[in-house]
CSV table of C-alpha atoms in Angstrom, one decimal:
chain,number,residue,atom,x,y,z
A,1,GLN,CA,220.4,71.1,11.2
A,2,VAL,CA,221.8,70.4,7.7
A,3,MET,CA,219.9,67.7,5.8
A,4,LEU,CA,220.6,66.2,2.4
A,5,GLU,CA,218.2,63.9,0.6
A,6,GLU,CA,219.0,62.1,-2.8
A,7,SER,CA,216.3,60.8,-5.2
A,8,GLY,CA,216.1,59.6,-8.7
A,9,GLY,CA,218.1,56.4,-8.7
A,10,GLY,CA,217.0,53.2,-10.4
A,11,LEU,CA,217.9,50.5,-12.9
A,12,VAL,CA,218.7,51.5,-16.5
A,13,GLN,CA,220.2,49.8,-19.5
A,14,ALA,CA,223.6,50.8,-20.8
A,15,GLY,CA,223.4,53.9,-23.0
A,16,GLY,CA,220.4,55.2,-21.1
A,17,SER,CA,220.0,58.3,-18.8
A,18,LEU,CA,219.0,59.1,-15.3
A,19,LYS,CA,218.7,62.4,-13.4
A,20,LEU,CA,219.5,62.4,-9.7
A,21,SER,CA,218.4,65.2,-7.4
A,22,CYS,CA,219.7,66.4,-4.0
A,23,ALA,CA,217.3,68.4,-1.8
A,24,THR,CA,219.1,70.5,0.8
A,25,SER,CA,217.9,72.2,4.0
A,26,GLY,CA,219.4,73.8,7.0
A,27,LEU,CA,222.2,75.6,5.1
A,28,ILE,CA,222.6,78.9,3.2
A,29,PHE,CA,222.4,77.4,-0.2
A,30,SER,CA,223.7,80.5,-2.0
A,31,LEU,CA,226.9,80.2,0.0
A,32,SER,CA,227.3,76.4,0.0
A,33,SER,CA,229.1,74.1,-2.3
A,34,VAL,CA,227.5,70.7,-2.9
A,35,ASP,CA,229.1,67.5,-4.3
A,36,TRP,CA,228.1,64.2,-5.7
A,37,PHE,CA,230.1,61.1,-4.6
A,38,ARG,CA,229.6,57.4,-5.5
A,39,GLN,CA,230.7,54.1,-4.1
A,40,ALA,CA,230.6,50.8,-5.8
A,41,PRO,CA,230.9,47.5,-3.9
A,42,GLY,CA,234.6,46.8,-3.1
A,43,LYS,CA,235.7,50.2,-4.3
A,44,GLN,CA,236.7,53.5,-2.7
A,45,ARG,CA,234.1,56.3,-2.5
A,46,GLU,CA,235.0,58.7,-5.2
A,47,LEU,CA,234.1,62.3,-6.0
A,48,VAL,CA,231.9,62.5,-9.1
A,49,ALA,CA,231.1,66.2,-9.5
A,50,THR,CA,231.2,69.4,-7.5
A,51,ALA,CA,229.0,72.6,-7.8
A,52,SER,CA,230.4,75.5,-5.8
A,53,PHE,CA,228.4,78.6,-4.9
A,54,THR,CA,230.8,80.6,-7.1
A,55,GLY,CA,229.7,78.7,-10.2
A,56,TYR,CA,232.8,76.5,-10.3
A,57,LYS,CA,232.1,72.9,-11.5
A,58,THR,CA,234.4,70.0,-11.7
A,59,TYR,CA,233.9,66.4,-12.8
A,60,ALA,CA,235.8,63.1,-12.5
A,61,ASP,CA,237.6,62.1,-15.7
A,62,SER,CA,235.4,59.0,-15.9
A,63,VAL,CA,232.2,61.0,-16.3
A,64,LYS,CA,233.3,64.1,-18.2
A,65,GLY,CA,231.1,64.7,-21.2
A,66,ARG,CA,228.4,62.4,-19.9
A,67,PHE,CA,227.3,63.9,-16.5
A,68,THR,CA,226.2,67.4,-15.8
A,69,ILE,CA,225.8,69.0,-12.4
A,70,THR,CA,223.3,71.9,-12.0
A,71,ARG,CA,222.3,74.1,-9.1
A,72,ASP,CA,218.7,75.3,-8.7
A,73,SER,CA,218.8,78.2,-6.2
A,74,ALA,CA,215.0,78.6,-6.1
A,75,GLN,CA,214.5,75.0,-4.8
A,76,SER,CA,217.9,74.7,-3.0
A,77,THR,CA,218.6,71.5,-5.0
A,78,VAL,CA,221.5,70.1,-7.0
A,79,SER,CA,220.9,67.7,-9.8
A,80,LEU,CA,223.2,65.3,-11.6
A,81,GLN,CA,222.1,64.5,-15.1
A,82,MET,CA,223.7,61.2,-16.2
A,83,SER,CA,223.7,60.2,-19.9
A,84,SER,CA,225.4,57.5,-21.9
A,85,LEU,CA,225.4,55.3,-18.8
A,86,LYS,CA,227.9,52.4,-18.5
A,87,PRO,CA,227.8,49.3,-16.3
A,88,GLU,CA,230.8,50.8,-14.4
A,89,ASP,CA,228.6,53.7,-13.3
A,90,THR,CA,226.8,51.3,-11.1
A,91,ALA,CA,227.1,52.5,-7.5
A,92,VAL,CA,225.4,54.1,-4.6
A,93,TYR,CA,225.4,57.9,-5.3
A,94,TYR,CA,225.7,60.3,-2.3
A,95,CYS,CA,225.1,64.0,-1.9
A,96,HIS,CA,227.7,65.8,0.2
A,97,HIS,CA,228.3,69.1,1.8
A,98,ARG,CA,231.3,70.2,4.0
A,99,SER,CA,230.7,73.1,6.3
A,100,ALA,CA,233.3,75.8,5.9
A,101,LEU,CA,232.5,77.1,9.4
A,102,SER,CA,232.7,73.9,11.4
A,103,GLY,CA,234.6,71.5,9.0
A,104,LEU,CA,231.8,68.9,9.5
A,105,ASP,CA,230.8,66.7,6.6
A,106,TYR,CA,227.1,66.1,5.8
A,107,TRP,CA,225.9,63.2,3.7
A,108,GLY,CA,222.6,62.1,2.3
A,109,GLN,CA,221.4,58.5,2.7
A,110,GLY,CA,222.4,57.5,-0.9
A,111,THR,CA,220.5,56.4,-3.9
A,112,GLN,CA,221.3,53.2,-5.9
A,113,VAL,CA,222.0,53.4,-9.6
A,114,THR,CA,222.3,50.2,-11.5
A,115,VAL,CA,223.3,50.0,-15.1
A,116,SER,CA,222.8,46.7,-16.9
A,117,SER,CA,224.5,45.5,-20.1
C-alpha cells in the first residue's frame, strides 16, 4: 500500500523560510516520481514542483528561484525547501505520486503553510 505523509508546515512571516518533507512507503522509491501540489481557499489545486526518478525537476513559474525540491533516496523522502515566502504562497501543500503501473493517484493528508505580511 502506497502511503505519503507531509510534515513541516506552519506559520511564517513574509520573507521567511520553511522546509516541507514527504515521507513515502509502499513504492519503489528509486523508480517513482513524486510531486508537490498546493491549494489555496477558492483556488484550483496547482502543481508546485516535480522530482522524477530520472533526476528531472520542474517548478511552477510562481516559485522558480525560491523553492527547491530534493530527493533523499536513503530515507525515501522528498523535501521542498521554500525561501523568500510570500503571502500568496499560503495554501495546503500536498505530496503526490501517480502509479505508472495502475494509473492511480496517491495523496498525502496535506500540511498547512501560512505566510503573514
